[in-house]
Coordinates of C-alpha atoms in Angstrom, one line a residue:
Chain A
M1 CA 70.7 109.8 58.0
A2 CA 72.9 110.2 61.2
E3 CA 69.1 111.4 62.9
A4 CA 67.3 108.2 62.4
N5 CA 70.4 106.1 63.2
T6 CA 70.9 107.7 66.4
A7 CA 67.4 107.3 67.0
V8 CA 66.8 103.1 66.2
S9 CA 70.0 103.2 68.4
E10 CA 68.7 104.5 71.5
Q11 CA 66.2 102.5 71.1
N12 CA 68.2 99.1 70.8
V13 CA 71.6 98.5 70.1
P14 CA 72.5 98.5 66.6
F15 CA 73.6 95.0 65.9
A16 CA 75.5 93.5 62.7
G17 CA 74.5 91.0 60.1
A18 CA 73.0 93.4 57.3
G19 CA 76.4 93.9 56.0
T20 CA 75.6 97.4 55.0
A21 CA 78.3 99.7 53.7
E22 CA 78.6 100.9 57.3
T23 CA 79.4 98.1 58.9
V24 CA 83.1 96.1 59.1
Q25 CA 84.0 93.1 59.5
L26 CA 85.5 91.9 62.6
M27 CA 87.4 88.5 63.4
V28 CA 87.4 88.0 67.3
T29 CA 89.0 84.7 69.3
V30 CA 86.4 85.1 72.0
N31 CA 86.4 81.8 74.2
G32 CA 88.9 80.5 72.1
V33 CA 86.6 79.9 68.7
D34 CA 87.4 82.0 66.4
R35 CA 84.1 84.4 65.3
I36 CA 83.7 86.5 62.0
F37 CA 80.9 89.3 62.5
D38 CA 79.6 92.6 60.9
A39 CA 80.0 95.3 63.6
E40 CA 79.1 99.0 62.9
P41 CA 82.5 101.1 64.2
R42 CA 80.5 102.9 67.1
T43 CA 79.4 98.8 68.6
T44 CA 81.3 98.7 71.8
L45 CA 82.7 95.2 73.0
A46 CA 79.5 94.9 75.2
E47 CA 77.0 95.3 72.5
A48 CA 78.5 92.8 70.3
L49 CA 79.3 90.5 72.8
R50 CA 75.5 90.4 74.2
G51 CA 73.7 91.3 70.7
T52 CA 75.9 89.7 67.6
L53 CA 77.2 86.7 69.9
G54 CA 74.0 85.9 72.1
L55 CA 76.3 85.4 74.8
T56 CA 74.3 87.8 77.6
G57 CA 76.8 86.8 80.9
T58 CA 78.5 89.7 80.4
K59 CA 76.4 92.8 82.3
I60 CA 75.6 96.3 80.5
A61 CA 74.8 98.7 84.0
C62 CA 76.5 102.0 83.7
D63 CA 77.2 101.8 79.7
R64 CA 80.0 104.2 81.3
G65 CA 83.3 101.9 83.1
S66 CA 82.1 103.0 86.2
C67 CA 80.8 99.9 87.5
C68 CA 82.5 97.2 86.2
A69 CA 79.4 95.1 85.4
C70 CA 80.9 94.4 81.9
T71 CA 83.7 93.3 82.6
V72 CA 85.4 90.6 80.4
L73 CA 89.2 89.9 79.5
R74 CA 91.0 91.5 76.5
D75 CA 94.2 88.5 76.3
G76 CA 93.9 87.9 79.8
L77 CA 93.5 91.3 81.0
P78 CA 90.1 92.5 82.3
V79 CA 88.6 95.2 80.6
C80 CA 85.1 97.0 80.9
S81 CA 83.4 95.9 77.0
C82 CA 81.7 98.7 77.6
M83 CA 84.1 101.1 77.5
M84 CA 86.0 99.5 74.4
L85 CA 84.9 99.4 70.5
A86 CA 84.4 95.9 69.1
I87 CA 86.5 97.2 66.4
E88 CA 89.5 97.7 68.7
A89 CA 89.1 93.8 69.5
N90 CA 89.5 92.7 66.2
G91 CA 92.3 90.2 65.9
H92 CA 92.5 89.6 69.4
S93 CA 91.2 87.2 72.2
I94 CA 88.4 88.0 74.8
T95 CA 87.2 85.1 77.0
T96 CA 83.9 85.8 78.9
I97 CA 82.0 84.4 82.0
E98 CA 80.8 81.9 79.3
G99 CA 84.1 80.8 78.4
L100 CA 85.7 80.6 82.1
A101 CA 84.4 77.2 83.5
A102 CA 85.5 73.6 82.2
P103 CA 83.5 71.9 79.8
T104 CA 82.3 69.7 83.0
A105 CA 83.0 71.8 85.9
L106 CA 82.8 75.3 87.2
H107 CA 85.9 77.7 87.3
P108 CA 87.4 77.4 90.9
V109 CA 86.0 81.3 91.7
Q110 CA 82.5 80.3 90.4
T111 CA 82.5 77.7 92.6
A112 CA 83.7 79.8 95.6
F113 CA 81.0 81.9 94.7
I114 CA 78.6 79.7 95.2
E115 CA 79.7 78.1 98.5
H116 CA 80.1 81.5 100.0
D117 CA 77.1 83.2 99.2
A118 CA 79.0 85.9 97.2
L119 CA 75.9 86.9 95.4
Q120 CA 72.2 88.3 95.8
C121 CA 70.7 89.8 92.4
G122 CA 73.5 88.7 90.7
F123 CA 74.0 91.2 88.3
C124 CA 77.6 92.2 89.0
T125 CA 78.9 88.8 89.5
P126 CA 79.8 87.5 85.9
G127 CA 82.0 91.0 86.1
L128 CA 83.3 90.1 89.6
V129 CA 83.8 86.8 88.6
M130 CA 85.7 87.7 85.8
S131 CA 88.2 90.1 87.6
C132 CA 88.7 87.6 90.5
A133 CA 89.5 85.0 87.7
A134 CA 92.0 86.8 86.3
L135 CA 93.7 87.8 89.6
L136 CA 94.1 84.3 90.5
E137 CA 95.9 83.9 87.2
H138 CA 98.4 86.5 88.1
N139 CA 98.3 85.4 91.6
A140 CA 98.2 82.4 93.0
N141 CA 98.2 83.4 96.9
P142 CA 97.4 86.9 96.8
D143 CA 96.3 89.1 100.3
Q144 CA 93.3 91.0 100.7
E145 CA 94.7 94.3 99.8
A146 CA 95.0 92.5 96.4
I147 CA 91.6 91.7 96.5
L148 CA 90.6 94.8 97.3
D149 CA 92.8 96.2 94.1
A150 CA 91.2 93.9 91.9
I151 CA 87.3 94.4 92.2
S152 CA 88.3 98.0 93.7
G153 CA 86.0 99.4 89.8
H154 CA 83.2 97.1 91.1
F155 CA 79.9 98.7 92.2
C156 CA 77.9 96.0 94.2
R157 CA 75.0 97.3 95.1
C158 CA 73.8 94.3 97.4
G159 CA 77.0 94.4 99.4
T160 CA 78.3 91.3 98.5
Y161 CA 81.7 92.1 99.0
P162 CA 82.8 90.8 102.2
H163 CA 82.0 87.4 100.5
V164 CA 83.4 87.8 97.6
M165 CA 87.1 88.5 99.5
T166 CA 86.3 85.2 101.6
A167 CA 85.4 83.4 98.0
T168 CA 88.2 84.5 96.6
L169 CA 90.5 83.5 99.7
A170 CA 89.1 80.3 99.3
A171 CA 89.2 79.7 95.8
A172 CA 93.0 80.4 96.0
A173 CA 93.5 78.4 98.3
K174 CA 91.6 75.5 96.5
M175 CA 93.9 76.5 93.0
R176 CA 97.2 75.8 95.4
G177 CA 95.5 72.6 96.8
D178 CA 95.7 73.6 100.0
D179 CA 92.8 71.9 101.5
N180 CA 92.7 74.0 104.4
G181 CA 91.0 77.1 102.4
Chain B
M1 CA 76.7 107.1 69.7
R2 CA 76.0 108.4 66.2
N3 CA 78.3 106.2 63.9
F4 CA 81.4 106.8 62.2
T5 CA 83.9 105.9 60.3
W6 CA 87.1 103.6 61.4
G7 CA 90.8 104.4 60.6
Q8 CA 94.2 102.8 61.9
A9 CA 97.4 105.4 61.2
Q10 CA 100.2 103.9 60.4
T11 CA 102.8 106.9 61.1
V12 CA 102.8 109.8 63.3
M13 CA 102.0 112.2 60.3
D14 CA 99.3 110.0 59.7
A15 CA 97.7 110.2 63.1
A16 CA 98.4 114.5 63.1
A17 CA 96.7 114.6 60.0
A18 CA 93.7 112.5 61.3
A19 CA 93.0 115.2 64.1
S20 CA 91.1 117.8 62.0
V21 CA 90.1 119.6 65.3
T22 CA 90.9 119.2 68.5
V23 CA 88.2 117.1 71.4
A24 CA 88.2 120.7 72.7
D25 CA 87.1 122.8 69.5
A26 CA 84.8 119.9 68.4
M27 CA 83.1 120.4 72.0
L28 CA 82.1 123.7 71.8
S29 CA 79.7 123.2 68.6
P30 CA 76.1 124.2 70.1
P31 CA 73.9 121.5 71.0
N32 CA 71.8 120.2 68.8
T33 CA 73.8 120.2 65.4
N34 CA 75.1 117.2 65.8
G35 CA 78.9 118.7 66.1
Q36 CA 81.1 119.7 63.5
A37 CA 80.5 119.1 60.2
G38 CA 83.2 116.3 59.6
A39 CA 85.0 116.2 62.4
S40 CA 87.9 113.6 62.6
I41 CA 89.8 113.0 65.7
V42 CA 92.2 109.9 67.0
K43 CA 91.9 108.0 70.0
A44 CA 94.3 106.0 71.8
G45 CA 92.5 104.3 74.6
G46 CA 89.9 106.2 74.4
I47 CA 88.6 105.7 77.7
D48 CA 87.5 109.9 77.8
L49 CA 86.2 110.0 74.2
L50 CA 84.0 107.1 74.8
D51 CA 82.6 109.2 77.3
L52 CA 82.5 112.6 75.9
L53 CA 80.6 110.7 72.6
K54 CA 77.8 108.5 74.7
E55 CA 76.9 111.7 76.2
K56 CA 76.5 113.6 73.0
L57 CA 78.9 115.9 74.1
L58 CA 81.2 115.3 71.4
T59 CA 80.6 113.6 67.8
A60 CA 82.8 112.8 65.0
D61 CA 82.8 111.4 61.5
R62 CA 86.1 109.8 61.6
I63 CA 88.0 108.4 64.2
T64 CA 91.6 107.2 63.6
S65 CA 93.0 104.7 66.1
L66 CA 96.4 105.4 67.2
K67 CA 97.3 102.0 69.0
E68 CA 99.4 100.5 65.8
L69 CA 101.4 103.5 66.0
P70 CA 104.9 102.3 66.5
G71 CA 107.0 102.9 69.0
L72 CA 104.1 104.9 71.1
D73 CA 103.6 102.0 73.6
V74 CA 107.5 101.7 74.9
I75 CA 108.9 103.8 77.9
T76 CA 113.0 104.1 77.7
R77 CA 115.6 105.5 79.6
T78 CA 117.2 109.0 77.8
E79 CA 120.6 109.7 77.0
D80 CA 121.0 112.2 80.0
G81 CA 119.2 110.0 82.2
G82 CA 115.9 110.4 82.2
L83 CA 113.3 108.5 81.3
R84 CA 110.4 108.5 77.7
I85 CA 107.2 107.3 78.4
G86 CA 105.5 107.2 75.1
A87 CA 102.0 108.6 75.4
A88 CA 100.2 105.7 74.3
V89 CA 101.9 102.9 77.6
T90 CA 98.4 102.4 79.5
L91 CA 98.6 103.5 83.1
A92 CA 98.8 100.0 83.8
N93 CA 101.9 99.4 82.6
L94 CA 103.1 102.6 83.9
A95 CA 102.4 101.7 87.3
R96 CA 104.2 98.7 86.9
S97 CA 107.0 99.3 84.7
P98 CA 110.5 98.9 86.7
L99 CA 112.2 102.0 85.5
V100 CA 109.2 104.0 86.4
L101 CA 109.2 102.3 90.6
R102 CA 112.5 102.6 90.5
H103 CA 113.4 106.1 89.9
Y104 CA 109.9 108.0 90.1
P105 CA 107.7 106.1 92.6
A106 CA 105.4 108.9 92.8
L107 CA 104.6 109.0 89.5
A108 CA 104.0 104.8 89.5
N109 CA 101.8 105.5 92.9
A110 CA 99.4 107.9 91.3
T111 CA 99.1 105.8 88.1
A112 CA 98.5 102.6 90.6
H113 CA 95.5 104.8 92.1
A114 CA 93.9 106.1 89.1
A115 CA 90.4 104.4 88.1
S116 CA 90.1 101.3 88.1
P117 CA 92.5 98.0 87.1
Q118 CA 89.7 97.8 83.8
I119 CA 90.1 101.2 83.2
R120 CA 93.7 101.6 83.5
N121 CA 94.5 98.2 81.2
V122 CA 93.1 100.4 78.5
A123 CA 93.7 104.4 79.5
T124 CA 96.5 105.5 78.5
L125 CA 99.1 108.3 79.8
G126 CA 98.9 110.8 76.9
G127 CA 94.9 110.2 77.4
N128 CA 95.2 110.5 81.1
L129 CA 96.5 114.0 79.9
L130 CA 94.3 115.2 77.8
Q131 CA 90.8 113.7 79.2
R132 CA 88.3 117.1 79.4
P133 CA 87.5 117.6 83.5
R134 CA 84.5 115.9 85.1
C135 CA 82.9 119.2 86.2
W136 CA 79.0 117.8 86.4
Y137 CA 78.1 120.8 85.0
F138 CA 80.3 120.5 82.2
R139 CA 79.4 117.1 81.6
A140 CA 75.8 117.2 81.3
A141 CA 74.6 118.3 78.0
E142 CA 71.9 120.4 79.6
Y143 CA 74.3 123.1 80.7
R144 CA 75.8 125.2 78.2
C145 CA 79.0 125.9 80.2
L146 CA 81.3 128.7 79.9
R147 CA 83.4 126.2 79.3
K148 CA 81.6 124.7 76.0
G149 CA 81.2 128.0 74.2
G150 CA 78.3 129.3 76.6
G151 CA 78.2 132.0 78.8
H152 CA 78.1 131.4 82.5
C153 CA 80.0 128.6 85.2
F154 CA 77.3 127.2 86.7
A155 CA 79.5 125.4 89.6
I156 CA 80.6 128.4 91.3
H157 CA 77.3 129.6 92.7
G158 CA 76.0 126.0 92.6
E159 CA 77.3 122.5 94.0
N160 CA 81.1 122.5 93.9
Q161 CA 82.1 120.6 96.6
Y162 CA 84.6 119.0 94.4
H163 CA 85.2 122.1 92.5
A164 CA 89.0 124.2 92.7
I165 CA 89.7 126.2 95.3
F166 CA 92.8 128.2 93.6
D167 CA 92.4 130.2 90.5
N168 CA 88.5 129.7 90.0
Q169 CA 86.8 133.4 89.1
L170 CA 86.2 132.8 85.9
C171 CA 85.7 128.4 85.8
A172 CA 85.8 126.2 88.9
I173 CA 87.1 122.9 86.7
V174 CA 90.0 120.4 88.3
H175 CA 92.3 119.5 86.3
P176 CA 91.3 115.5 86.2
S177 CA 95.0 113.9 85.6
T178 CA 96.0 112.6 88.5
A179 CA 99.6 112.1 86.6
A180 CA 100.0 115.5 86.0
T181 CA 100.0 116.7 89.5
V182 CA 103.5 114.6 90.2
L183 CA 104.3 114.8 86.4
V184 CA 104.3 118.8 86.8
A185 CA 106.4 118.1 90.0
L186 CA 109.0 116.3 88.3
G187 CA 109.7 119.1 85.8
A188 CA 107.8 116.9 82.6
I189 CA 108.0 117.8 78.9
V190 CA 105.5 117.0 76.8
E191 CA 106.2 116.4 72.9
C192 CA 103.6 117.1 70.0
A193 CA 104.0 116.1 66.6
D194 CA 102.1 117.4 63.5
A195 CA 100.8 116.6 60.5
M196 CA 104.8 117.7 58.4
G197 CA 106.7 115.5 61.2
A198 CA 107.8 118.6 63.1
A199 CA 108.0 118.1 66.7
R200 CA 107.1 120.5 69.6
R201 CA 108.7 120.4 73.5
V202 CA 106.8 122.0 75.5
R203 CA 107.4 121.6 79.7
L204 CA 104.3 120.1 80.6
E205 CA 103.6 123.1 83.0
D206 CA 103.5 125.6 80.3
F207 CA 101.2 123.1 77.9
L208 CA 98.6 123.6 80.4
V209 CA 96.3 126.1 80.0
P210 CA 94.2 127.7 83.0
P211 CA 90.9 129.5 82.0
D212 CA 92.1 133.7 82.0
E213 CA 94.4 132.1 79.1
D214 CA 91.7 130.5 77.6
V215 CA 88.3 128.9 78.9
H216 CA 87.6 126.8 76.5
R217 CA 90.8 124.1 76.7
E218 CA 92.7 122.4 79.1
N219 CA 95.6 122.4 76.7
S220 CA 97.9 123.9 73.9
L221 CA 97.1 120.9 71.9
R222 CA 96.5 122.2 68.7
A223 CA 94.4 120.5 64.9
Q224 CA 96.6 118.0 63.2
E225 CA 98.6 117.7 66.1
I226 CA 99.5 114.2 68.5
L227 CA 100.8 114.3 72.0
T228 CA 103.9 111.1 71.1
A229 CA 105.8 111.3 74.5
I230 CA 105.9 112.3 78.3
E231 CA 109.5 112.9 79.3
L232 CA 111.1 113.0 82.3
P233 CA 114.5 114.7 83.3
A234 CA 117.3 112.9 85.2
L235 CA 117.3 113.0 88.6
N236 CA 119.7 114.4 91.0
P237 CA 121.1 111.5 93.3
G238 CA 118.6 111.8 96.5
T239 CA 115.9 113.5 94.8
R240 CA 113.2 112.0 97.1
M241 CA 109.3 112.3 95.4
V242 CA 105.9 111.1 97.1
H243 CA 102.4 111.6 96.0
L244 CA 99.8 111.3 98.5
K245 CA 95.5 111.3 97.4
Q246 CA 92.8 111.9 99.0
G247 CA 89.1 110.5 97.7
E248 CA 85.9 110.2 99.5
T249 CA 85.9 106.3 99.4
D250 CA 88.9 103.5 99.6
S251 CA 87.9 102.2 95.8
F252 CA 88.6 103.9 92.9
D253 CA 87.9 107.9 92.3
W254 CA 89.0 111.3 90.9
P255 CA 91.4 112.6 94.3
L256 CA 89.5 115.6 96.1
A257 CA 92.8 116.2 97.2
D258 CA 95.7 115.2 95.9
V259 CA 100.1 116.2 96.9
A260 CA 102.9 115.5 94.8
I261 CA 106.4 116.7 96.7
V262 CA 109.3 116.8 94.5
F263 CA 112.7 117.6 96.7
D264 CA 116.4 117.2 96.7
L265 CA 118.3 117.7 100.5
D266 CA 121.8 117.9 101.0
A267 CA 123.2 115.5 104.2
E268 CA 122.0 117.9 106.8
R269 CA 118.2 117.3 105.6
R270 CA 118.6 120.6 104.4
C271 CA 115.9 121.8 101.2
K272 CA 118.3 122.5 97.8
R273 CA 115.3 122.3 95.7
A274 CA 111.3 121.9 95.8
A275 CA 108.2 120.9 94.0
V276 CA 105.1 121.4 95.8
I277 CA 102.1 120.6 93.8
L278 CA 98.2 119.8 94.0
G279 CA 95.9 118.5 92.2
A280 CA 92.2 118.8 92.4
A281 CA 93.1 122.4 93.2
A282 CA 92.9 124.2 90.3
P283 CA 92.0 124.4 86.5
V284 CA 95.4 123.1 86.6
P285 CA 98.0 121.4 88.5
H286 CA 98.8 124.1 91.1
R287 CA 102.1 125.0 92.2
A288 CA 102.3 126.2 96.0
K289 CA 105.1 129.1 95.8
A290 CA 105.0 129.9 99.4
A291 CA 105.4 126.8 100.1
E292 CA 108.4 125.8 98.3
A293 CA 109.6 129.1 99.7
I294 CA 109.2 128.2 102.9
L295 CA 111.3 124.8 102.0
L296 CA 113.8 126.5 100.4
G297 CA 117.2 126.2 102.9
R298 CA 115.2 124.8 105.6
I299 CA 116.0 121.7 107.5
I300 CA 112.8 119.8 106.7
D301 CA 111.5 118.5 110.1
E302 CA 107.5 119.0 111.5
E303 CA 107.9 122.5 111.7
A304 CA 109.1 123.3 107.9
A305 CA 106.5 120.9 107.1
K306 CA 104.0 122.5 109.5
D307 CA 104.8 126.2 107.9
A308 CA 104.7 125.1 104.2
A309 CA 101.4 123.3 104.8
H310 CA 100.1 126.3 106.0
A311 CA 101.4 128.8 103.5
A312 CA 100.3 126.7 100.6
L313 CA 96.4 127.6 101.5
A314 CA 97.0 131.3 102.5
D315 CA 96.1 132.4 98.7
A316 CA 93.1 129.9 98.2
T317 CA 89.6 131.2 97.7
P318 CA 86.6 128.2 98.6
L319 CA 83.9 128.4 97.3
H320 CA 81.0 128.2 99.8
K321 CA 80.8 123.7 99.3
N322 CA 84.2 122.8 99.2
G323 CA 85.8 125.0 101.8
Y324 CA 86.8 121.2 103.6
K325 CA 89.3 120.7 100.9
L326 CA 91.9 123.4 103.0
P327 CA 92.3 121.1 106.2
L328 CA 91.9 118.5 104.1
F329 CA 95.3 119.5 101.7
E330 CA 97.0 121.2 104.5
T331 CA 97.3 117.8 106.4
L332 CA 98.1 115.8 102.9
I333 CA 101.0 118.3 102.4
R334 CA 102.2 118.6 105.7
R335 CA 102.3 114.7 105.3
A336 CA 103.5 114.2 102.4
I337 CA 106.9 116.7 103.0
L338 CA 107.8 114.7 106.0
R339 CA 106.8 111.3 104.4
A340 CA 109.3 112.4 101.3
A341 CA 112.2 113.4 104.3
A342 CA 111.6 110.4 106.3
D343 CA 112.1 108.0 102.8
L344 CA 115.6 107.3 101.8
H345 CA 114.5 105.2 98.9
A346 CA 112.2 107.9 97.7

């Protein structure tokens, strides 16, 4: 049984819904909405978000907590959703890239990423945007060092880091209402 | 990752009872046997554990979360003026704790620069101390190395640029915890609790296990036991401490070399007590006794720092790809000593 399960999970991650004895029911507040779903204990939060809930904006790249592409906010703090089990999000609040923008406008960090060309292939971008948005939530006027620390876990193999820096400084200025930013 | 059942311990005794086997012992099973039947392990932040499970270096039938245990995630002053850090305090909370920043700034520094912000928001101090080594042979399922129950250390004559320069004849891992470098320098005590409710207190320096004592584990945690707290002794007024880390990049990574210095100086800057501990140097944090002996009784100046740094490396046994660590350590030690002596508030 374990062998069969392993073989299946290697091909495509196990998604809940079957309601087997091996799954558990979870309640997670995702982007402000309470979502109730089944998941196996081994299912990572990243897998549940993408597979079960269809929120594919969160990207899985390394799946080992080494690249931060899968960054989401748990109770407001950036975490690697690949290194957290979905079961550990039970009862917590999760914000993904889909929940960052207001209904009618992009988040200022998203706008600044577009305006300052802070992405190329875009695969690492949702994670970077989440980290930069979380930083500005706690620090309205970050210096370069604070931004470097906030994005220190992110791998961008297109090398967009300098533009991410410019965009985040610009977004911070805009959010402060500083027109010259 | 094989599926497992999930539980949440409500008491420390239940949690300890849920650890049927240590992670180190569970990883000794020969490959392709699906691990020890019925292995039941415990998980706090679980960053290293998930890594091991995903790589199938570890399998478990049951995992019990420690996150619901009361009091395990708080930092409090002890009666004697020291600090008690619950084992489930996250690295992020430790690094920004006013008590830690004020009294043990070197520890705040070490934890603030461990891993990435995302990992620090989840990883706990207990898990950081108990994480398995990062040696790439140990981490690769294809290599059944000495530490995993095989008969050979592949690093000693292999790719060993990130490996030990001391105590590397049997197994050349370096201890993976940067926090441990500082905690050993501070004389930290770890507290473990067992399934009967008994607590065991032991100096971290003694809790950590070198290869010649037991090559299959990095610490003496037992089955049916969990790490509950790390206690720091009270400091003498005027104790100075510095932690310096040199990584390969400025973003996040384990250090190539790191150094913790703790010393007491009298009014004339004469050293009354010194701890010089090197991280990423040996299978356990390495106490540079020769350097400590040189500093003792000396007025801390450029010359003393230079002598101590030089002496610290005198008995190093670098491997063929990590000789670069010697000048790296020598510089870091000298800088850390001078910075500690200069910093009145450290």
